[in-house]
Each structure stands twice: as structure tokens, then as C-alpha cells.
Short mmCIF file of C-alpha atoms in Angstrom, two decimals:
data_model
loop_
_atom_site.label_atom_id
_atom_site.label_comp_id
_atom_site.label_asym_id
_atom_site.label_seq_id
_atom_site.Cartn_x
_atom_site.Cartn_y
_atom_site.Cartn_z
CA MET A 135 -0.10 -0.12 0.05
CA ALA A 136 0.94 3.46 -0.51
CA THR A 137 2.16 5.37 2.41
CA PRO A 138 -0.44 8.18 3.11
CA PRO A 139 0.83 11.70 2.79
CA THR A 140 2.11 13.30 6.00
CA SER A 141 0.80 16.42 7.50
CA ALA A 142 4.02 18.31 7.47
CA ALA A 143 3.57 21.81 6.39
CA PRO A 144 4.37 22.69 2.74
CA ALA A 145 7.41 24.34 1.50
CA ARG A 146 7.29 28.04 1.00
CA THR A 147 7.35 29.33 -2.52
CA ALA A 148 9.69 31.93 -3.37
CA MET A 149 8.34 34.91 -5.11
CA ILE A 150 8.99 34.65 -8.87
CA ASP A 151 9.67 37.89 -11.15
CA ARG A 152 6.80 37.51 -13.87
CA ASP A 153 8.98 39.72 -15.95
CA ARG A 154 11.73 37.21 -16.46
CA PRO A 155 14.75 39.73 -16.62
CA LEU A 156 17.12 36.91 -17.21
CA GLU A 157 15.09 35.02 -19.79
CA ARG A 158 13.17 35.22 -23.03
CA ILE A 159 9.61 36.40 -22.76
CA PRO A 160 7.59 32.84 -23.89
CA VAL A 161 5.09 33.69 -26.50
CA ALA A 162 2.32 32.70 -24.43
CA GLU A 163 3.19 35.66 -22.14
CA ARG A 164 3.24 38.36 -24.90
CA LYS A 165 1.15 41.25 -24.66
CA GLY A 166 -1.30 42.96 -27.13
CA VAL A 167 -0.91 45.90 -29.41
CA ALA A 168 -2.58 48.40 -27.25
CA SER A 169 -0.67 47.29 -24.09
CA VAL A 170 2.73 47.76 -25.77
CA ALA A 171 1.82 51.15 -27.43
CA VAL A 172 0.45 52.71 -24.11
CA VAL A 173 3.73 51.75 -22.24
CA ILE A 174 5.80 53.17 -24.84
CA ALA A 175 3.53 56.38 -25.06
CA GLY A 176 4.09 56.84 -21.35
CA PHE A 177 7.70 56.44 -21.47
CA GLY A 178 8.08 59.23 -24.33
CA PHE A 179 5.92 61.65 -22.41
CA PHE A 180 9.22 63.42 -21.41
CA THR A 181 9.18 67.01 -20.06
CA PRO A 182 12.78 67.74 -21.39
CA THR A 183 11.53 67.11 -24.74
CA MET A 184 9.15 69.78 -24.85
CA ILE A 185 11.83 72.23 -23.30
CA THR A 186 14.21 71.16 -26.09
CA GLY A 187 11.28 71.67 -28.67
CA GLY A 188 10.77 75.27 -27.19
CA ALA A 189 14.40 76.08 -27.37
CA VAL A 190 14.77 75.02 -31.19
CA ALA A 191 11.40 76.92 -32.14
CA SER A 192 12.69 80.11 -30.84
CA GLU A 193 15.60 79.92 -33.37
CA PHE A 194 13.62 79.34 -36.59
CA SER A 195 10.44 80.06 -38.43
CA PHE A 196 7.72 77.83 -37.10
CA ALA A 197 7.43 76.13 -40.37
CA THR A 198 11.17 75.43 -40.53
CA PHE A 199 11.09 74.20 -36.98
CA ALA A 200 8.15 71.90 -37.74
CA VAL A 201 10.12 70.35 -40.40
CA LEU A 202 12.95 69.79 -38.16
CA ALA A 203 10.71 68.27 -35.31
CA LEU A 204 9.30 65.94 -37.90
CA THR A 205 12.48 64.87 -39.04
CA ALA A 206 13.85 64.47 -35.70
CA ALA A 207 11.01 62.34 -34.69
CA ALA A 208 11.30 60.18 -37.98
CA VAL A 209 14.97 59.45 -37.13
CA LEU A 210 14.21 58.41 -33.36
CA ALA A 211 11.33 56.28 -34.41
CA LEU A 212 13.47 54.42 -37.03
CA TYR A 213 16.12 53.79 -34.75
CA ILE A 214 14.18 52.79 -31.62
CA ALA A 215 11.71 50.67 -33.86
CA ALA A 216 14.84 48.71 -35.28
CA LEU A 217 15.89 47.88 -31.80
CA GLY A 218 12.19 47.07 -31.01
CA ILE A 219 12.01 44.47 -33.50
CA ALA A 220 15.26 42.82 -32.33
CA ALA A 221 13.88 42.49 -28.79
CA GLY A 222 10.41 41.48 -30.15
CA ARG A 223 11.92 38.55 -32.04
CA THR A 224 14.14 37.40 -29.18
CA GLY A 225 11.97 38.23 -26.23
CA LEU A 226 14.89 39.74 -24.66
CA THR A 227 15.66 43.04 -22.73
CA THR A 228 18.26 45.42 -24.20
CA VAL A 229 21.05 44.28 -21.69
CA LEU A 230 20.63 40.70 -22.65
CA LEU A 231 20.69 41.64 -26.26
CA SER A 232 23.90 43.40 -25.63
CA ARG A 233 25.50 40.16 -24.01
CA LEU A 234 24.72 38.38 -27.26
CA VAL A 235 26.23 41.00 -29.28
CA LEU A 236 29.29 42.13 -27.04
CA GLY A 237 29.82 38.71 -25.11
CA ARG A 238 29.40 38.30 -21.22
CA LEU A 239 31.96 41.00 -20.31
CA GLY A 240 30.25 43.31 -22.92
CA GLY A 241 26.93 42.59 -21.18
CA LYS A 242 28.17 43.71 -18.10
CA TRP A 243 29.41 46.91 -19.48
CA ALA A 244 25.97 47.50 -21.04
CA SER A 245 24.33 46.84 -17.88
CA ILE A 246 26.62 49.50 -15.97
CA LEU A 247 26.21 51.97 -18.74
CA LEU A 248 22.48 51.54 -19.10
CA GLY A 249 21.48 50.98 -15.58
CA GLY A 250 24.04 53.60 -14.12
CA THR A 251 22.72 56.42 -16.11
CA GLN A 252 19.06 55.42 -15.39
CA VAL A 253 19.84 55.84 -11.74
CA GLY A 254 21.13 59.32 -12.44
CA TRP A 255 18.06 60.37 -14.46
CA TYR A 256 15.70 58.95 -11.77
CA GLY A 257 17.29 61.27 -9.20
CA ILE A 258 17.42 64.29 -11.78
CA THR A 259 13.54 63.56 -12.43
CA ILE A 260 12.50 63.38 -8.75
CA ALA A 261 14.67 66.60 -8.07
CA VAL A 262 12.73 68.17 -10.91
CA LEU A 263 9.51 67.03 -9.42
CA GLY A 264 10.21 68.41 -5.96
CA ASP A 265 11.31 71.83 -7.41
CA LEU A 266 8.19 72.06 -9.58
CA LEU A 267 5.66 70.97 -6.88
CA GLY A 268 7.39 72.87 -4.20
CA THR A 269 6.88 76.18 -6.54
CA ALA A 270 3.43 75.11 -7.27
CA LEU A 271 2.08 74.43 -3.94
CA GLY A 272 4.64 76.44 -1.73
CA ILE A 273 5.85 73.47 0.16
CA PRO A 274 9.40 72.30 1.16
CA THR A 275 11.00 70.18 -1.62
CA TRP A 276 12.66 67.23 0.36
CA PRO A 277 9.18 65.70 1.45
CA VAL A 278 8.18 65.66 -2.40
CA VAL A 279 11.48 63.99 -3.50
CA LEU A 280 11.29 61.44 -0.75
CA ARG A 281 7.72 60.39 -1.29
CA GLY A 282 7.92 61.00 -4.99
CA GLY A 283 10.77 58.72 -5.44
CA ILE A 284 9.27 55.94 -3.31
CA ALA A 285 5.82 56.31 -5.00
CA MET A 286 7.08 56.23 -8.72
CA ALA A 287 9.06 52.89 -8.10
CA VAL A 288 6.05 51.11 -6.99
CA THR A 289 4.47 50.66 -10.44
CA ALA A 290 7.97 49.56 -11.75
CA TYR A 291 8.29 47.13 -9.00
CA TYR A 292 5.22 45.40 -10.26
CA GLY A 293 6.73 45.16 -13.67
CA PHE A 294 5.11 45.50 -17.10
CA ARG A 295 1.52 45.21 -15.60
CA GLY A 296 2.07 48.09 -13.24
CA ILE A 297 3.41 50.31 -15.66
CA GLU A 298 0.65 49.52 -18.24
CA PHE A 299 -1.94 50.20 -15.37
CA LEU A 300 -0.36 53.51 -14.76
CA SER A 301 -0.20 54.45 -18.38
CA TRP A 302 -3.69 53.54 -19.25
CA ILE A 303 -4.91 56.17 -16.62
CA SER A 304 -2.22 58.99 -17.27
CA VAL A 305 -1.36 58.90 -21.11
CA PRO A 306 -5.14 59.57 -22.10
CA LEU A 307 -5.58 62.48 -19.61
CA MET A 308 -2.15 63.87 -20.43
CA THR A 309 -2.96 63.73 -24.18
CA LEU A 310 -6.19 65.59 -23.75
CA LEU A 311 -4.89 68.25 -21.29
CA CYS A 312 -1.79 68.99 -23.53
CA GLY A 313 -4.15 69.25 -26.71
CA TRP A 314 -6.11 71.79 -24.73
CA ILE A 315 -3.18 73.84 -23.68
CA ALA A 316 -1.72 73.71 -27.39
CA VAL A 317 -5.11 75.07 -28.59
CA GLY A 318 -4.80 78.07 -26.17
CA ALA A 319 -1.17 78.73 -26.98
CA VAL A 320 -1.95 78.97 -30.83
CA GLY A 321 -4.85 81.38 -29.97
CA ASN A 322 -2.30 83.50 -27.65
CA ALA A 323 -0.06 83.60 -30.68
CA GLY A 324 -2.59 84.95 -32.73
CA GLY A 325 -3.79 81.83 -34.69
CA TRP A 326 -2.04 79.73 -37.10
CA SER A 327 -1.21 82.70 -39.20
CA GLY A 328 0.33 84.53 -36.16
CA LEU A 329 2.24 81.14 -35.41
CA LEU A 330 3.44 80.88 -38.97
CA ALA A 331 4.72 84.60 -38.95
CA GLN A 332 6.95 84.03 -36.07
CA ASP A 333 10.55 84.49 -37.18
CA GLY A 334 13.47 82.79 -35.20
CA ALA A 335 16.62 84.17 -33.52
CA GLY A 336 18.65 82.38 -36.44
CA THR A 337 21.63 81.70 -34.10
CA LEU A 338 21.45 78.03 -34.30
CA SER A 339 22.46 75.93 -37.42
CA VAL A 340 20.26 73.00 -38.84
CA GLY A 341 22.72 70.31 -37.58
CA ALA A 342 22.78 71.84 -34.19
CA ALA A 343 18.97 71.92 -33.80
CA LEU A 344 18.69 68.34 -35.08
CA THR A 345 21.45 67.07 -32.66
CA LEU A 346 19.27 68.69 -29.78
CA LEU A 347 15.95 67.30 -30.86
CA ILE A 348 17.29 63.83 -31.49
CA GLY A 349 19.57 63.84 -28.44
CA THR A 350 16.69 64.47 -25.81
CA PHE A 351 15.48 60.90 -26.43
CA VAL A 352 18.14 58.91 -28.28
CA SER A 353 19.67 57.35 -25.03
CA GLY A 354 16.50 56.62 -23.35
CA GLY A 355 15.08 55.07 -26.38
CA THR A 356 17.92 52.53 -26.47
CA GLN A 357 16.15 50.90 -23.52
CA ILE A 358 13.10 50.13 -25.62
CA GLY A 359 13.70 46.51 -25.69
CA ASN A 360 12.78 46.14 -22.13
CA TRP A 361 8.93 46.56 -23.21
CA THR A 362 8.95 45.61 -26.92
CA ARG A 363 10.07 42.17 -26.02
CA PHE A 364 6.44 41.70 -24.78
CA ALA A 365 5.31 42.39 -28.08
CA ALA A 366 3.80 39.37 -29.97
CA GLY A 367 6.22 39.16 -32.70
CA GLY A 368 8.95 41.18 -34.39
CA ARG A 369 6.95 42.86 -36.99
CA LEU A 370 4.38 43.86 -34.53
CA ALA A 371 7.12 45.37 -32.37
CA PHE A 372 8.53 47.34 -35.18
CA GLY A 373 5.25 48.86 -36.13
CA VAL A 374 3.96 49.64 -32.68
CA THR A 375 7.20 51.40 -31.70
CA ALA A 376 7.59 53.19 -34.89
CA VAL A 377 4.05 54.74 -34.93
CA THR A 378 3.87 55.33 -31.21
CA ILE A 379 7.41 56.96 -31.20
CA MET A 380 6.87 59.02 -34.29
CA VAL A 381 3.34 60.30 -32.90
CA VAL A 382 4.60 60.94 -29.43
CA GLN A 383 7.89 62.57 -30.03
CA SER A 384 6.59 64.78 -32.93
CA ALA A 385 3.65 65.74 -30.43
CA MET A 386 6.13 66.75 -27.58
CA LEU A 387 8.55 68.74 -29.71
CA LEU A 388 5.53 70.70 -31.45
CA PHE A 389 3.79 71.31 -28.11
CA GLY A 390 7.11 72.80 -26.66
CA GLY A 391 7.48 75.01 -29.66
CA ILE A 392 3.87 76.15 -29.69
CA GLY A 393 4.27 76.81 -25.92
CA ALA A 394 7.21 78.78 -26.13
CA ILE A 395 5.82 81.01 -29.06
CA GLY A 396 2.26 81.47 -27.50
CA PHE A 397 3.10 81.62 -23.98
CA GLY A 398 6.94 82.19 -23.74
CA GLU A 399 7.08 78.86 -21.66
CA PRO A 400 7.64 75.42 -23.48
CA ASP A 401 6.80 73.27 -20.28
CA PHE A 402 3.01 72.94 -20.26
CA SER A 403 2.94 72.40 -16.52
CA GLY A 404 4.55 75.90 -16.38
CA ILE A 405 1.89 77.36 -18.47
CA LEU A 406 -0.65 76.05 -16.19
CA ILE A 407 0.92 77.65 -13.08
CA MET A 408 1.15 80.87 -14.98
CA THR A 409 -2.53 80.82 -15.66
CA GLY A 410 -3.55 79.75 -12.00
CA SER A 411 -4.60 76.01 -12.82
CA ILE A 412 -2.65 74.82 -9.99
CA GLY A 413 -4.62 71.44 -9.80
CA LEU A 414 -4.13 70.72 -13.43
CA ALA A 415 -0.49 71.78 -13.27
CA VAL A 416 0.15 69.35 -10.41
CA PHE A 417 -1.60 66.50 -12.33
CA LEU A 418 0.36 67.17 -15.49
CA ILE A 419 3.78 67.31 -13.40
CA ILE A 420 3.19 63.94 -11.45
CA SER A 421 1.60 62.08 -14.50
CA ASN A 422 4.34 63.37 -16.87
CA LEU A 423 7.35 62.49 -14.68
CA TRP A 424 5.98 59.42 -13.00
CA THR A 425 5.30 57.41 -16.48
CA THR A 426 8.77 58.25 -17.58
CA ASN A 427 10.40 57.69 -14.16
CA ASP A 428 8.82 54.13 -13.54
CA ASN A 429 10.30 53.22 -16.93
CA VAL A 430 13.55 54.29 -16.02
CA ALA A 431 13.33 52.31 -12.59
CA TYR A 432 12.42 49.27 -14.63
CA ALA A 433 15.45 49.84 -16.77
CA PHE A 434 17.90 49.96 -13.96
CA GLY A 435 16.43 47.22 -12.23
CA VAL A 436 16.58 44.62 -15.13
CA ALA A 437 20.32 46.06 -15.69
CA GLY A 438 21.22 45.13 -12.17
CA ALA A 439 19.59 41.51 -12.66
CA GLU A 440 21.97 40.99 -15.55
CA LEU A 441 24.87 42.48 -13.91
CA THR A 442 24.71 40.22 -10.69
CA GLY A 443 23.08 37.17 -12.36
CA ARG A 444 20.04 37.35 -10.11
CA PRO A 445 16.87 36.70 -11.81
CA ASP A 446 14.81 39.25 -10.03
CA LYS A 447 14.79 42.94 -10.88
CA ARG A 448 12.96 44.20 -7.80
CA PRO A 449 15.92 44.35 -5.22
CA PHE A 450 17.74 46.64 -7.86
CA ILE A 451 14.73 48.84 -8.29
CA VAL A 452 14.83 49.30 -4.37
CA GLY A 453 18.48 49.98 -4.49
CA GLY A 454 18.51 52.27 -7.30
CA VAL A 455 15.67 54.36 -5.99
CA ALA A 456 17.32 54.75 -2.69
CA VAL A 457 20.64 55.92 -4.41
CA ALA A 458 18.72 58.41 -6.55
CA ILE A 459 16.71 59.91 -3.75
CA VAL A 460 19.99 60.36 -1.87
CA LEU A 461 21.53 62.07 -5.09
CA ALA A 462 18.56 64.20 -5.44
CA LEU A 463 18.26 65.40 -1.75
CA THR A 464 22.16 66.10 -1.52
CA GLY A 465 22.12 68.20 -4.60
CA VAL A 466 24.43 66.01 -6.58
CA THR A 467 21.98 65.86 -9.43
CA ASP A 468 22.75 69.38 -10.31
CA GLY A 469 26.30 68.39 -11.38
CA LEU A 470 25.18 64.90 -12.98
CA THR A 471 23.60 66.44 -16.15
CA THR A 472 26.70 67.17 -17.84
CA PHE A 473 28.05 63.74 -16.94
CA LEU A 474 25.00 61.96 -18.13
CA VAL A 475 25.08 63.95 -21.45
CA VAL A 476 28.87 62.74 -21.94
CA LEU A 477 27.62 59.27 -21.21
CA GLY A 478 24.84 59.77 -23.88
CA VAL A 479 27.39 59.68 -26.45
CA LEU A 480 28.34 56.11 -25.46
CA ILE A 481 25.02 54.66 -25.24
CA PRO A 482 23.37 55.15 -28.87
CA PRO A 483 26.54 53.08 -30.30
CA LEU A 484 25.30 50.24 -28.47
CA GLY A 485 22.09 50.38 -29.99
CA GLY A 486 23.65 50.67 -33.36
CA ALA A 487 25.76 47.51 -32.74
CA ILE A 488 22.64 45.57 -31.88
CA ILE A 489 20.68 46.80 -34.80
CA GLY A 490 23.66 45.98 -37.17
CA THR A 491 24.23 42.35 -35.70
CA PHE A 492 20.44 41.92 -36.09
CA LEU A 493 20.21 42.91 -39.65
CA GLY A 494 23.67 41.27 -40.60
CA PRO A 495 24.95 38.04 -39.01
CA TRP A 496 21.30 37.20 -37.28
CA ARG A 497 19.67 38.08 -40.78
CA ARG A 498 16.77 39.61 -39.04
CA ARG A 499 16.03 36.15 -37.09
CA ASP A 500 15.92 35.15 -33.51
CA PRO A 501 19.79 33.82 -33.14
CA GLY A 502 18.67 31.13 -30.69
CA THR A 503 21.86 31.55 -28.57
CA ALA A 504 21.77 30.09 -25.14
CA LEU A 505 22.30 33.15 -22.80
CA ASP A 506 24.58 31.31 -20.48
CA ALA A 507 26.85 29.85 -23.13
CA VAL A 508 27.95 33.25 -24.65
CA GLY A 509 31.66 33.65 -24.49
CA PRO A 510 33.43 36.54 -22.61
CA VAL A 511 33.91 38.63 -25.61
CA ARG A 512 32.26 38.56 -29.06
CA LEU A 513 35.13 40.63 -31.10
CA PRO A 514 32.78 41.79 -33.91
CA GLY A 515 30.24 43.21 -31.81
CA LEU A 516 32.75 44.84 -29.41
CA LEU A 517 34.86 46.45 -32.25
CA ALA A 518 31.57 47.62 -33.83
CA TYR A 519 30.62 49.49 -30.43
CA LEU A 520 34.08 50.85 -30.11
CA GLY A 521 34.09 52.30 -33.59
CA GLY A 522 30.58 53.86 -33.24
CA THR A 523 31.68 55.29 -29.90
CA ALA A 524 34.75 56.79 -31.26
CA ALA A 525 32.73 58.34 -34.23
CA ALA A 526 30.07 59.95 -31.62
CA VAL A 527 33.00 61.22 -29.64
CA VAL A 528 34.98 62.79 -32.68
CA GLY A 529 31.72 64.32 -33.85
CA ALA A 530 30.78 65.86 -30.44
CA TRP A 531 34.50 67.07 -29.94
CA PHE A 532 34.70 68.80 -33.18
CA ASP A 533 30.90 69.65 -33.32
CA VAL A 534 30.58 67.84 -36.75
CA GLY A 535 27.16 66.39 -37.77
CA ILE A 536 24.90 64.62 -35.35
CA PRO A 537 27.17 62.72 -32.81
CA ALA A 538 24.59 60.24 -31.70
CA VAL A 539 23.38 59.22 -35.27
CA GLN A 540 26.87 59.02 -36.48
CA GLY A 541 27.72 56.51 -33.70
CA ILE A 542 24.74 54.53 -34.37
CA LEU A 543 25.39 54.24 -38.25
CA VAL A 544 29.21 53.42 -37.83
CA ALA A 545 28.37 50.87 -35.00
CA ALA A 546 25.60 49.17 -37.29
CA LEU A 547 27.66 49.15 -40.46
CA LEU A 548 30.62 47.65 -38.66
CA ALA A 549 28.54 45.23 -36.76
CA ALA A 550 26.99 43.90 -40.06
CA LEU A 551 30.21 43.69 -41.76
CA LEU A 552 33.09 42.54 -39.31
CA PRO A 553 31.88 38.99 -38.83
CA ALA A 554 32.60 38.08 -42.43
CA LEU A 555 36.13 39.81 -42.22
CA LEU A 556 37.42 38.66 -38.91
CA PRO A 557 38.93 35.18 -38.29
CA ALA A 558 36.60 32.62 -36.43
CA PRO A 559 37.55 31.85 -32.63
CA GLY A 560 40.49 29.40 -32.61
CA THR A 561 40.99 29.56 -36.30
CA GLY A 562 43.08 31.33 -38.86
CA ARG A 563 40.09 31.46 -41.34
CA ARG A 564 37.45 34.11 -41.63
CA ALA A 565 34.11 33.29 -40.07
CA VAL A 566 31.55 31.97 -42.57
CA ARG A 567 27.82 33.08 -42.23
CA ARG A 568 25.21 30.49 -42.05
#
């Protein structure tokens, strides 16, 4: 006879991170078009983009500015969507894609680079939150920084589902509010005829303007794989990302330009404060910053998981938020902006190396590589990244072209070509594509 089961207490089941930071997202766990789109849209509602749009709009006629804004949005949409399709095909985060392209050690560098910069941005964002709400409500900034920093991490802690839940509430309301303010700004500028009659200062070149417009989101957009890996297929990921980024980035830049011309203020929350609509300003400030910052916290959470090999992003979200709050409360973030801009030159070539590898050696397919079997260094990807970084640094140093775009293109080209030119590991022969 079989022995009856004992009455011993069952073993405790450890909490599992449903977002699988160290694994591929299975097909059965992928999300629909609307879910992915709304998360990307929430990430794209980025106040600095509006402010940059306002700064550039003051330098050109409005018609010229609109063309520049749409061009920048198209470049960003193409770049970010190309990364999105790679993540959608593989089901991997950006840092795990980096491991496949650069090797295990290169993947650690990507985790430090992408995770570290996002901790800094989180600190800067909650410092901005404290300043804006402190000004609007006449309260001390430190309680806002502390409470806001903790609250914004909650949705990231719960993963994609938490970020999506917040985005479904905030994105439609922010869109309606921004549209309403934009209509008022156009009227304040004398209607569309008055807006189109505006002349810019003319002190900024077209190349410098595109550098600013593209640079506001190109580094953040490199993280897109963290969310498009949930899309149900590569083509879907590409289409959703391209359309969403094009629409949101165009809107943010144009809103900033219209606000700067109509009210002399590119930040719509600032316009609401100016007009006495404090309650709406507080809503817009919190929603705008929260939908971006929870994506930021998610990014340094999955980067920390890859860096340490621990299959749970949540401890790294908690730790990263704690560091960011300290940075914000001590005023260190005031000196971080320049540092993060410099690091921004290093991030886009990483995306270029991933895109070039996906289009070249991987031939637009899932490479099917076991993540734990990747060697320490993958020379083609590493050289492509270094080459792209050199191109971006030279462009920034000598003020030539658009450094981020140059870095992306050089890295992508080298990543696509080098595997066929370099010797295969352990041989004196060139690698043969299969």
C-alpha cells in the first residue's frame, strides 16, 4: 500500500519575477498591441523633450521648426523601432541583447552603462518633481522628493503590468490636457497665421538643432527592448514602436515649440501655473514625470539583474531608487547632467551594434543563442561598438554632424560587416555566415 501523505507543512514558494529579467519572454506571455503602445507612449511623455522643442522653435520660423521636429521624430522612430524588432523577435531586454552582441563581459558593461545612467536620471527627475511641486504648492521640496521617489518606483516594482496600469490612466488624460493647452497657445500667438509669421533668432544651425532634438530621447530610446520584448512578434514590435514614437515625439516637440511661441514657456505645466490652474499643473507634473520615471526604474532594475545574475529586478529597483533619492536630496544631481550627457554619447552606438548584428549576422531572425553559453567577448560586436563610440566622440568634440546618429550608423555598419572579415575564434580563417 502506498504510504499516506504526512501532515508536514508545505515548503514556502519563493516569489517569482513575472517579467523574467534574465530569460526570454515566452510567446504565451506576450502582450497585445494596445498594451505595448500605451507603455511606450507613457515613456515618451518626457518634459525635457518639450523644453528642447521650445528652445529650437525660438531659433527658426515655425514652418522650418516643424520640419526639423518631424525629421528628428522620424530618425528616432526608425532607430528605436529597429531595436524594438530585435527585442520582439528574441524576447530579450536591451542588456541581454547586448550580452549576445558583445559577449558576457560586454554585457556587464552595457548593464553598468544603461543601469547607471538611469539611476542618475531617476534622481534628476525626482529633483525636478520636488522643485516644480514645491513652487506650485509652496511647500518644502525634500518631502516631495522622498515620497515621490518611493511612489514612482511602485509601478516599476510590479513590472510591465504596473507600468501599463498607470499608463492607461495617465496617457489619455495627459494627451487631452496637452491638446487643450496647445489650442490656447495657438490662440495666444494670434492663430495659425500668427504662429507661422514668427521669425526665429537664427543663431542655431540646422545640424545643431537636429542634434538637440534627437539627443533628448536617443539614449532613453535605446532601452526600448525592455518593453517591446513583450510584443507578439518582431514585425508587430517594429510597427507599434515606429508609430508610437513618431506620434509622441512629434507631439512633444511641437507642443514645446507652440508653448514657447504662444506663452513664452515650453513646459505645459509651467503654463498651467502661470494661468493659475494649479490643480491641473500638479496632475500634469506628476503624471508626466511618473510615466517616464517608472520606466527608468524598470530599466535599472533589469540591468542590475543582468549584472549580478540574479533573476529578480525588484531588489535593484529598491536599491537604485534609494541611491537616486540620496543624489536628489544632497543636490548631487545638479552636477550629474553634464556627466550623463557625456555618457549619452556612449549609449547610442550600443544600439547601433545591436541593430547591425540583427540585420547582418542574425539576418533578422532570433539567433537562438543560449544566454549562459555566450563567450566572454564577441569581437565583431565589441569592435563595432568601439568604432561607433569613436565616431560619436569625434563628432561631439569637433562639433561635426549629429554625434549620436553617426555613432549609431558606424556601429551598425561595422557590426554587419565585421563577422565576415574577422577570423573565427580558434582558427586562422574568416568566419563563414550560415
